[in-house]
mmCIF file of C-alpha atoms and ligand atoms in Angstrom:
data_model
loop_
_atom_site.group_PDB
_atom_site.id
_atom_site.type_symbol
_atom_site.label_atom_id
_atom_site.label_comp_id
_atom_site.label_asym_id
_atom_site.label_seq_id
_atom_site.Cartn_x
_atom_site.Cartn_y
_atom_site.Cartn_z
ATOM 1 C CA MET A 1 14.020 -41.425 238.502
ATOM 2 C CA LEU A 2 17.350 -43.198 238.443
ATOM 3 C CA ASP A 3 18.666 -40.772 235.848
ATOM 4 C CA LEU A 4 17.633 -37.815 237.918
ATOM 5 C CA PHE A 5 19.448 -39.204 240.889
ATOM 6 C CA LYS A 6 22.567 -39.813 238.873
ATOM 7 C CA ARG A 7 22.634 -36.322 237.461
ATOM 8 C CA LYS A 8 22.156 -34.785 240.878
ATOM 9 C CA THR A 9 25.108 -36.739 242.224
ATOM 10 C CA GLU A 10 27.332 -35.819 239.308
ATOM 11 C CA ASP A 11 26.462 -32.156 239.581
ATOM 12 C CA ALA A 12 27.502 -32.273 243.188
ATOM 13 C CA ALA A 13 30.814 -33.911 242.283
ATOM 14 C CA PRO A 14 33.768 -32.384 244.069
ATOM 15 C CA LYS A 15 34.943 -29.148 242.566
ATOM 16 C CA ARG A 16 36.471 -27.904 245.760
ATOM 17 C CA SER A 17 38.978 -29.955 247.694
ATOM 18 C CA TRP A 18 38.057 -32.026 250.716
ATOM 19 C CA THR A 19 39.589 -29.495 253.081
ATOM 20 C CA GLU A 20 37.777 -26.614 251.407
ATOM 21 C CA ARG A 21 34.422 -28.319 251.646
ATOM 22 C CA LEU A 22 34.894 -29.227 255.296
ATOM 23 C CA ALA A 23 36.051 -25.705 256.077
ATOM 24 C CA GLY A 24 33.174 -24.283 254.041
ATOM 25 C CA GLY A 25 30.633 -26.331 255.968
ATOM 26 C CA LEU A 26 31.972 -25.195 259.298
ATOM 27 C CA ALA A 27 32.382 -21.553 258.271
ATOM 28 C CA ALA A 28 29.605 -20.133 260.453
ATOM 29 C CA SER A 29 30.885 -21.870 263.589
ATOM 30 C CA ARG A 30 34.447 -20.861 262.775
ATOM 31 C CA ASP A 31 33.444 -17.208 262.422
ATOM 32 C CA ARG A 32 31.544 -17.296 265.689
ATOM 33 C CA LEU A 33 34.448 -18.832 267.590
ATOM 34 C CA SER A 34 36.942 -16.460 265.993
ATOM 35 C CA GLY A 35 34.700 -13.524 266.881
ATOM 36 C CA ALA A 36 34.538 -14.604 270.498
ATOM 37 C CA LEU A 37 38.293 -15.104 270.621
ATOM 38 C CA ALA A 38 38.787 -11.633 269.191
ATOM 39 C CA GLY A 39 37.088 -10.377 272.349
ATOM 40 C CA VAL A 40 39.668 -12.165 274.474
ATOM 41 C CA PHE A 41 42.480 -10.617 272.459
ATOM 42 C CA ARG A 42 40.925 -7.163 272.688
ATOM 43 C CA ARG A 43 40.730 -7.282 276.438
ATOM 44 C CA ARG A 44 43.952 -9.240 276.752
ATOM 45 C CA ALA A 45 42.306 -11.385 279.410
ATOM 46 C CA LEU A 46 40.172 -14.463 279.711
ATOM 47 C CA ASP A 47 37.755 -12.620 281.983
ATOM 48 C CA ASP A 48 34.110 -13.370 282.694
ATOM 49 C CA GLU A 49 32.927 -11.372 279.741
ATOM 50 C CA ALA A 50 35.279 -13.200 277.389
ATOM 51 C CA LEU A 51 34.234 -16.542 278.801
ATOM 52 C CA GLU A 52 30.584 -15.655 278.350
ATOM 53 C CA GLU A 53 31.192 -14.693 274.757
ATOM 54 C CA LEU A 54 33.002 -17.971 274.130
ATOM 55 C CA GLU A 55 30.259 -19.881 275.877
ATOM 56 C CA GLY A 56 27.677 -18.323 273.577
ATOM 57 C CA ALA A 57 29.733 -19.138 270.492
ATOM 58 C CA LEU A 58 30.224 -22.757 271.566
ATOM 59 C CA LEU A 59 26.562 -23.288 272.442
ATOM 60 C CA THR A 60 25.422 -21.746 269.165
ATOM 61 C CA SER A 61 27.804 -24.082 267.363
ATOM 62 C CA ASP A 62 26.009 -27.159 268.780
ATOM 63 C CA VAL A 63 28.725 -28.020 271.272
ATOM 64 C CA GLY A 64 26.075 -28.551 273.939
ATOM 65 C CA VAL A 65 25.997 -27.558 277.589
ATOM 66 C CA ALA A 66 28.204 -30.310 279.043
ATOM 67 C CA ALA A 67 31.001 -30.095 276.466
ATOM 68 C CA THR A 68 30.892 -26.284 276.539
ATOM 69 C CA ALA A 69 31.342 -26.249 280.318
ATOM 70 C CA HIS A 70 34.147 -28.780 280.000
ATOM 71 C CA LEU A 71 35.924 -26.825 277.255
ATOM 72 C CA LEU A 72 35.736 -23.543 279.181
ATOM 73 C CA GLU A 73 37.122 -25.159 282.348
ATOM 74 C CA ASP A 74 39.872 -26.817 280.362
ATOM 75 C CA LEU A 75 40.670 -23.554 278.606
ATOM 76 C CA LYS A 76 40.831 -21.655 281.896
ATOM 77 C CA ALA A 77 43.240 -24.232 283.326
ATOM 78 C CA ARG A 78 45.447 -24.062 280.243
ATOM 79 C CA TYR A 79 45.325 -20.262 280.353
ATOM 80 C CA ARG A 80 46.444 -20.223 283.980
ATOM 81 C CA ARG A 81 49.309 -22.575 283.245
ATOM 82 C CA ALA A 82 50.412 -20.718 280.113
ATOM 83 C CA GLY A 83 50.656 -17.328 281.780
ATOM 84 C CA ALA A 84 50.229 -13.800 280.509
ATOM 85 C CA ASP A 85 51.598 -14.387 277.024
ATOM 86 C CA ALA A 86 49.133 -17.170 276.329
ATOM 87 C CA ASP A 87 47.572 -17.352 272.887
ATOM 88 C CA PRO A 88 43.901 -18.079 273.613
ATOM 89 C CA ARG A 89 43.302 -19.413 270.111
ATOM 90 C CA ALA A 90 46.125 -21.927 270.430
ATOM 91 C CA LEU A 91 44.853 -22.940 273.862
ATOM 92 C CA LEU A 92 41.276 -23.455 272.664
ATOM 93 C CA ARG A 93 42.608 -25.517 269.791
ATOM 94 C CA GLU A 94 44.440 -27.665 272.329
ATOM 95 C CA SER A 95 41.280 -28.059 274.414
ATOM 96 C CA LEU A 96 39.237 -29.042 271.374
ATOM 97 C CA LEU A 97 41.844 -31.479 270.142
ATOM 98 C CA ALA A 98 42.143 -33.137 273.549
ATOM 99 C CA LEU A 99 38.354 -33.563 273.635
ATOM 100 C CA LEU A 100 37.960 -34.874 270.081
ATOM 101 C CA ALA A 101 41.077 -37.028 269.749
ATOM 102 C CA PRO A 102 39.555 -40.061 271.534
ATOM 103 C CA LEU A 103 36.834 -40.208 268.858
ATOM 104 C CA GLU A 104 39.498 -40.814 266.219
ATOM 105 C CA ARG A 105 39.945 -44.534 265.900
ATOM 106 C CA PRO A 106 41.026 -46.216 262.661
ATOM 107 C CA PHE A 107 38.105 -48.189 261.260
ATOM 108 C CA ALA A 108 39.541 -51.651 260.794
ATOM 109 C CA ILE A 109 38.055 -54.572 258.918
ATOM 110 C CA GLY A 110 38.760 -57.606 261.084
ATOM 111 C CA PRO A 111 39.661 -61.093 259.886
ATOM 112 C CA GLU A 112 36.063 -62.391 259.817
ATOM 113 C CA ARG A 113 34.686 -63.264 256.380
ATOM 114 C CA PRO A 114 32.326 -61.967 255.429
ATOM 115 C CA PHE A 115 32.880 -58.979 257.717
ATOM 116 C CA VAL A 116 29.352 -57.668 258.203
ATOM 117 C CA ILE A 117 28.710 -53.971 258.766
ATOM 118 C CA MET A 118 25.211 -52.896 259.696
ATOM 119 C CA ILE A 119 24.323 -49.300 258.900
ATOM 120 C CA ALA A 120 21.639 -47.657 261.011
ATOM 121 C CA GLY A 121 20.144 -44.199 261.298
ATOM 122 C CA VAL A 122 16.982 -42.190 261.000
ATOM 123 C CA ASN A 123 15.400 -41.530 257.646
ATOM 124 C CA GLY A 124 17.347 -39.064 255.532
ATOM 125 C CA ALA A 125 20.470 -39.132 257.687
ATOM 126 C CA GLY A 126 22.527 -40.331 254.739
ATOM 127 C CA LYS A 127 22.711 -44.109 255.259
ATOM 128 C CA THR A 128 22.346 -45.188 251.658
ATOM 129 C CA THR A 129 24.658 -42.473 250.353
ATOM 130 C CA SER A 130 27.265 -43.333 252.984
ATOM 131 C CA ILE A 131 27.052 -47.007 252.015
ATOM 132 C CA GLY A 132 27.766 -45.992 248.422
ATOM 133 C CA LYS A 133 30.806 -44.013 249.517
ATOM 134 C CA LEU A 134 31.955 -46.712 251.950
ATOM 135 C CA ALA A 135 31.776 -49.349 249.224
ATOM 136 C CA LYS A 136 34.250 -47.291 247.216
ATOM 137 C CA TRP A 137 36.503 -46.745 250.230
ATOM 138 C CA LEU A 138 36.526 -50.461 251.060
ATOM 139 C CA GLN A 139 37.299 -51.419 247.475
ATOM 140 C CA GLN A 140 40.207 -49.008 247.582
ATOM 141 C CA GLN A 141 41.494 -51.029 250.535
ATOM 142 C CA GLY A 142 41.444 -54.074 248.266
ATOM 143 C CA LEU A 143 38.285 -55.565 249.762
ATOM 144 C CA SER A 144 35.344 -56.995 247.840
ATOM 145 C CA VAL A 145 31.945 -55.685 248.845
ATOM 146 C CA LEU A 146 28.301 -56.733 248.721
ATOM 147 C CA LEU A 147 25.366 -54.467 249.546
ATOM 148 C CA ALA A 148 22.155 -55.541 251.274
ATOM 149 C CA ALA A 149 19.094 -53.403 250.527
ATOM 150 C CA GLY A 150 17.589 -53.628 253.982
ATOM 151 C CA ASP A 151 15.338 -50.599 253.687
ATOM 152 C CA THR A 152 12.629 -52.739 252.158
ATOM 153 C CA PHE A 153 9.740 -50.440 252.961
ATOM 154 C CA ARG A 154 10.492 -47.907 250.254
ATOM 155 C CA ALA A 155 11.051 -48.902 246.622
ATOM 156 C CA ALA A 156 12.998 -45.679 246.064
ATOM 157 C CA ALA A 157 15.463 -46.619 248.787
ATOM 158 C CA ARG A 158 16.094 -49.951 247.082
ATOM 159 C CA GLU A 159 16.601 -48.285 243.718
ATOM 160 C CA GLN A 160 18.928 -45.736 245.250
ATOM 161 C CA LEU A 161 21.116 -48.498 246.681
ATOM 162 C CA ALA A 162 21.033 -50.305 243.332
ATOM 163 C CA VAL A 163 22.428 -47.160 241.684
ATOM 164 C CA TRP A 164 25.263 -47.064 244.210
ATOM 165 C CA GLY A 165 25.876 -50.757 243.542
ATOM 166 C CA GLU A 166 26.188 -50.050 239.836
ATOM 167 C CA ARG A 167 28.416 -47.071 240.378
ATOM 168 C CA ASN A 168 30.744 -49.229 242.478
ATOM 169 C CA GLY A 169 30.421 -52.331 240.314
ATOM 170 C CA VAL A 170 29.258 -54.413 243.276
ATOM 171 C CA SER A 171 26.232 -56.688 243.723
ATOM 172 C CA VAL A 172 23.168 -55.650 245.662
ATOM 173 C CA ILE A 173 20.941 -58.193 247.384
ATOM 174 C CA ALA A 174 17.351 -56.956 247.445
ATOM 175 C CA GLN A 175 13.806 -58.259 247.743
ATOM 176 C CA ALA A 176 10.730 -56.402 246.606
ATOM 177 C CA GLY A 177 8.772 -55.659 249.751
ATOM 178 C CA GLY A 178 10.577 -58.339 251.706
ATOM 179 C CA ASP A 179 11.448 -58.407 255.350
ATOM 180 C CA PRO A 180 14.575 -56.371 256.230
ATOM 181 C CA ALA A 181 15.983 -59.123 258.416
ATOM 182 C CA ALA A 182 15.465 -61.668 255.635
ATOM 183 C CA VAL A 183 17.350 -59.480 253.154
ATOM 184 C CA ALA A 184 20.270 -59.130 255.554
ATOM 185 C CA PHE A 185 20.231 -62.898 256.182
ATOM 186 C CA ASP A 186 20.298 -63.633 252.438
ATOM 187 C CA ALA A 187 23.056 -61.127 251.834
ATOM 188 C CA VAL A 188 25.336 -62.655 254.456
ATOM 189 C CA GLY A 189 24.743 -66.099 252.961
ATOM 190 C CA ALA A 190 25.394 -64.820 249.444
ATOM 191 C CA ALA A 191 28.614 -63.102 250.524
ATOM 192 C CA ALA A 192 29.843 -66.268 252.219
ATOM 193 C CA ALA A 193 29.038 -68.352 249.138
ATOM 194 C CA ARG A 194 30.770 -65.890 246.818
ATOM 195 C CA GLY A 195 33.802 -65.321 249.015
ATOM 196 C CA ILE A 196 33.039 -61.608 249.436
ATOM 197 C CA ASP A 197 34.996 -59.754 252.115
ATOM 198 C CA VAL A 198 32.536 -57.179 253.410
ATOM 199 C CA VAL A 199 28.742 -56.899 253.570
ATOM 200 C CA LEU A 200 27.263 -53.448 253.993
ATOM 201 C CA ALA A 201 23.708 -53.840 255.267
ATOM 202 C CA ASP A 202 21.393 -50.886 254.768
ATOM 203 C CA THR A 203 18.465 -50.606 257.176
ATOM 204 C CA ALA A 204 15.232 -48.657 257.340
ATOM 205 C CA GLY A 205 15.172 -45.342 259.151
ATOM 206 C CA ARG A 206 11.417 -45.204 259.277
ATOM 207 C CA LEU A 207 8.921 -48.045 259.457
ATOM 208 C CA PRO A 208 5.358 -48.545 258.405
ATOM 209 C CA THR A 209 3.097 -47.581 261.295
ATOM 210 C CA GLN A 210 2.844 -49.559 264.492
ATOM 211 C CA ARG A 211 6.292 -51.047 264.286
ATOM 212 C CA ASN A 212 9.051 -49.858 266.507
ATOM 213 C CA LEU A 213 12.235 -48.879 264.701
ATOM 214 C CA MET A 214 14.524 -49.882 267.539
ATOM 215 C CA ASP A 215 12.861 -53.303 267.978
ATOM 216 C CA GLU A 216 13.155 -53.892 264.264
ATOM 217 C CA LEU A 217 16.803 -52.914 264.276
ATOM 218 C CA ALA A 218 17.569 -55.241 267.161
ATOM 219 C CA LYS A 219 15.814 -58.001 265.235
ATOM 220 C CA VAL A 220 17.836 -57.377 262.072
ATOM 221 C CA LYS A 221 20.962 -57.555 264.182
ATOM 222 C CA ARG A 222 19.888 -60.837 265.766
ATOM 223 C CA VAL A 223 19.055 -62.389 262.411
ATOM 224 C CA ILE A 224 22.421 -61.334 260.967
ATOM 225 C CA GLY A 225 23.944 -63.172 263.924
ATOM 226 C CA LYS A 226 21.996 -66.287 262.975
ATOM 227 C CA ALA A 227 23.336 -66.107 259.442
ATOM 228 C CA ARG A 228 26.864 -65.852 260.761
ATOM 229 C CA GLY A 229 27.902 -66.330 264.367
ATOM 230 C CA GLY A 230 29.527 -63.170 265.707
ATOM 231 C CA ALA A 231 28.027 -60.952 262.984
ATOM 232 C CA PRO A 232 27.448 -58.085 262.577
ATOM 233 C CA HIS A 233 31.055 -57.188 263.287
ATOM 234 C CA ALA A 234 30.393 -53.474 263.156
ATOM 235 C CA VAL A 235 27.281 -51.378 263.687
ATOM 236 C CA LEU A 236 27.626 -47.842 262.389
ATOM 237 C CA LEU A 237 25.140 -45.090 263.103
ATOM 238 C CA VAL A 238 24.794 -42.461 260.400
ATOM 239 C CA LEU A 239 24.115 -38.976 261.759
ATOM 240 C CA ASP A 240 23.132 -35.878 259.840
ATOM 241 C CA ALA A 241 25.380 -33.114 261.176
ATOM 242 C CA ASN A 242 22.483 -30.697 260.769
ATOM 243 C CA THR A 243 20.376 -32.399 263.427
ATOM 244 C CA GLY A 244 22.307 -30.578 266.142
ATOM 245 C CA GLN A 245 21.850 -31.707 269.704
ATOM 246 C CA ASN A 246 19.240 -34.277 268.674
ATOM 247 C CA ALA A 247 22.144 -36.313 267.333
ATOM 248 C CA LEU A 248 23.039 -37.112 270.942
ATOM 249 C CA ALA A 249 19.605 -38.587 271.594
ATOM 250 C CA GLN A 250 19.992 -40.655 268.448
ATOM 251 C CA VAL A 251 23.385 -41.965 269.555
ATOM 252 C CA ALA A 252 21.918 -43.019 272.895
ATOM 253 C CA ALA A 253 18.815 -44.672 271.422
ATOM 254 C CA PHE A 254 20.595 -46.556 268.657
ATOM 255 C CA ASP A 255 23.394 -47.594 270.973
ATOM 256 C CA ARG A 256 20.859 -49.075 273.366
ATOM 257 C CA ALA A 257 19.042 -50.941 270.598
ATOM 258 C CA ALA A 258 21.929 -52.143 268.483
ATOM 259 C CA GLY A 259 25.225 -51.613 270.318
ATOM 260 C CA LEU A 260 27.073 -49.091 268.175
ATOM 261 C CA THR A 261 30.710 -49.638 267.275
ATOM 262 C CA GLY A 262 31.079 -46.394 265.342
ATOM 263 C CA LEU A 263 29.525 -43.297 263.821
ATOM 264 C CA ILE A 264 29.410 -41.697 260.409
ATOM 265 C CA LEU A 265 28.706 -37.972 260.508
ATOM 266 C CA THR A 266 27.369 -36.741 257.171
ATOM 267 C CA LYS A 267 26.587 -33.411 255.538
ATOM 268 C CA LEU A 268 29.455 -31.518 257.123
ATOM 269 C CA ASP A 269 29.682 -29.668 253.803
ATOM 270 C CA GLY A 270 26.397 -27.850 254.240
ATOM 271 C CA SER A 271 25.669 -25.413 257.009
ATOM 272 C CA ALA A 272 26.308 -27.904 259.776
ATOM 273 C CA LYS A 273 27.648 -26.320 262.902
ATOM 274 C CA GLY A 274 29.965 -29.226 263.656
ATOM 275 C CA GLY A 275 30.059 -28.719 267.401
ATOM 276 C CA VAL A 276 27.963 -31.816 267.930
ATOM 277 C CA VAL A 277 31.183 -33.802 267.584
ATOM 278 C CA ALA A 278 32.346 -32.238 270.845
ATOM 279 C CA ALA A 279 29.001 -32.996 272.483
ATOM 280 C CA ILE A 280 29.261 -36.643 271.461
ATOM 281 C CA ALA A 281 32.849 -36.825 272.692
ATOM 282 C CA ARG A 282 31.815 -35.498 276.085
ATOM 283 C CA GLU A 283 28.412 -37.071 276.630
ATOM 284 C CA HIS A 284 28.244 -40.327 274.720
ATOM 285 C CA PRO A 285 31.580 -41.114 273.125
ATOM 286 C CA VAL A 286 31.423 -43.574 270.255
ATOM 287 C CA PRO A 287 34.298 -43.691 267.752
ATOM 288 C CA LEU A 288 33.634 -41.368 264.830
ATOM 289 C CA ALA A 289 34.715 -43.670 262.043
ATOM 290 C CA PHE A 290 33.955 -41.461 259.039
ATOM 291 C CA ILE A 291 32.753 -38.020 258.108
ATOM 292 C CA GLY A 292 30.957 -37.084 254.902
ATOM 293 C CA VAL A 293 31.221 -33.765 253.101
ATOM 294 C CA GLY A 294 29.045 -34.283 250.036
ATOM 295 C CA GLU A 295 26.941 -36.567 247.893
ATOM 296 C CA GLY A 296 29.761 -37.759 245.637
ATOM 297 C CA ILE A 297 31.371 -41.182 245.838
ATOM 298 C CA ASP A 298 34.660 -39.772 247.170
ATOM 299 C CA ASP A 299 33.091 -37.511 249.765
ATOM 300 C CA LEU A 300 33.789 -39.752 252.748
ATOM 301 C CA ARG A 301 36.928 -40.024 254.829
ATOM 302 C CA PRO A 302 38.011 -41.377 258.196
ATOM 303 C CA PHE A 303 37.580 -38.788 260.911
ATOM 304 C CA ALA A 304 40.812 -37.005 261.790
ATOM 305 C CA ALA A 305 40.532 -34.872 264.920
ATOM 306 C CA ALA A 306 43.380 -32.494 264.001
ATOM 307 C CA GLU A 307 41.940 -31.875 260.550
ATOM 308 C CA PHE A 308 38.552 -31.183 262.093
ATOM 309 C CA VAL A 309 39.973 -28.718 264.615
ATOM 310 C CA ASP A 310 41.900 -27.010 261.803
ATOM 311 C CA ALA A 311 38.633 -26.513 259.941
ATOM 312 C CA LEU A 312 36.698 -25.339 262.988
ATOM 313 C CA LEU A 313 39.392 -23.147 264.501
ATOM 314 C CA PRO A 314 42.412 -22.663 262.223
ATOM 315 C CA ALA A 315 45.679 -21.705 263.854
ATOM 316 C CA ASP A 316 46.183 -18.666 261.685
ATOM 317 C CA ALA A 317 43.008 -16.622 261.460
HETATM 318 N N1 GDP B 401 25.407 -32.322 251.164
HETATM 319 C C1 GDP B 401 25.398 -33.601 251.529
HETATM 320 N N2 GDP B 401 24.296 -34.344 251.277
HETATM 321 C C2 GDP B 401 24.298 -35.635 251.662
HETATM 322 C C3 GDP B 401 25.409 -36.233 252.321
HETATM 323 N N3 GDP B 401 25.089 -37.518 252.580
HETATM 324 C C4 GDP B 401 23.846 -37.716 252.107
HETATM 325 N N4 GDP B 401 23.350 -36.590 251.551
HETATM 326 C C5 GDP B 401 22.016 -36.377 250.958
HETATM 327 O O1 GDP B 401 21.033 -36.530 251.976
HETATM 328 C C6 GDP B 401 19.852 -37.094 251.444
HETATM 329 C C7 GDP B 401 19.467 -38.343 252.236
HETATM 330 O O2 GDP B 401 20.463 -39.316 252.056
HETATM 331 P P1 GDP B 401 20.157 -40.877 252.035
HETATM 332 O O3 GDP B 401 21.452 -41.577 251.834
HETATM 333 O O4 GDP B 401 19.064 -41.181 251.095
HETATM 334 O O5 GDP B 401 19.650 -41.059 253.530
HETATM 335 P P2 GDP B 401 19.008 -42.356 254.225
HETATM 336 O O6 GDP B 401 17.529 -42.128 254.250
HETATM 337 O O7 GDP B 401 19.576 -42.358 255.600
HETATM 338 O O8 GDP B 401 19.415 -43.539 253.432
HETATM 339 C C8 GDP B 401 20.141 -37.384 249.982
HETATM 340 O O9 GDP B 401 19.623 -36.321 249.218
HETATM 341 C C9 GDP B 401 21.654 -37.420 249.928
HETATM 342 O O10 GDP B 401 22.133 -37.099 248.661
HETATM 343 C C10 GDP B 401 26.567 -35.400 252.586
HETATM 344 O O11 GDP B 401 27.582 -35.790 253.163
HETATM 345 N N5 GDP B 401 26.479 -34.100 252.153
HETATM 346 MG MG1 MG B 402 18.251 -44.962 252.532
#
């Protein structure tokens, strides 16, 4: 089982560059937006028909009703100001960048030691994989890392984290069938004893029946705080970019239960539409700390709004 997992990850190792994979993932949305903009160019006016076409393209790209309305209003205002020679593509890029830029916030590891990062998200969102990638990223910043296998309900999840531990050369604290909160508690203690800089605490995205995921998450958070006053210092929600508008509901629910400090948006390499970033920015802004574009260890980077807009709506298409 472990071998299978390893091979799968290696096969998916980056052959294309980061930019290519991000652009590849967003290709469908990019084509839709470019198609709608072509209509504006054809008619040489941002008229009702053009706006409707753009609206359709934005909605189909997961931008959501609120952010779509905002973007169209913003675009109209920019168009009015820019005058007859306006380049609608450049203006829409400006609108998008203005909307997304506030989500770009450098993810900083504070002075607390250990600095505890709790990773939350629904099952399959990409929590464990993102932890593997984050461990590498943190080590590249010169920080030592310890992983806590908090998804105790599934043996496979534990094994998967162990593989990422091995791949990164970092320790993993796990308990067979133990309580998630207890694992997190132990991990924080172990990190303190060993002088480790950062703890990455995995959590369950699905629970055995009759237990409420959000209650459990709040409990894990509380127990981490008992292990170390002030911890966790960051709570990151992992979102699968393919979940579309449902991602917004997840942001709201997890924020309520655990107080999110940031987001990780994964699987932007697939056929994700990407527009959900705009929806989050408009409706429930939480800093987008990282984006993921693959299953490999290097497939995670801090979110950069300009890079994202370039992939979604390049200047020169
Ligand atoms: N293509 C792609 N697949 C990903 C990415 N992140 C995670 N995955 C895959 O999504 C699946 C679920 O990921 P996992 O980390 O187990 O999710 P978890 O249940 O939240 O821990 C696995 O098959 C991962 O390899 C990503 O950025 N891109
Ligand atoms: Mg997992």
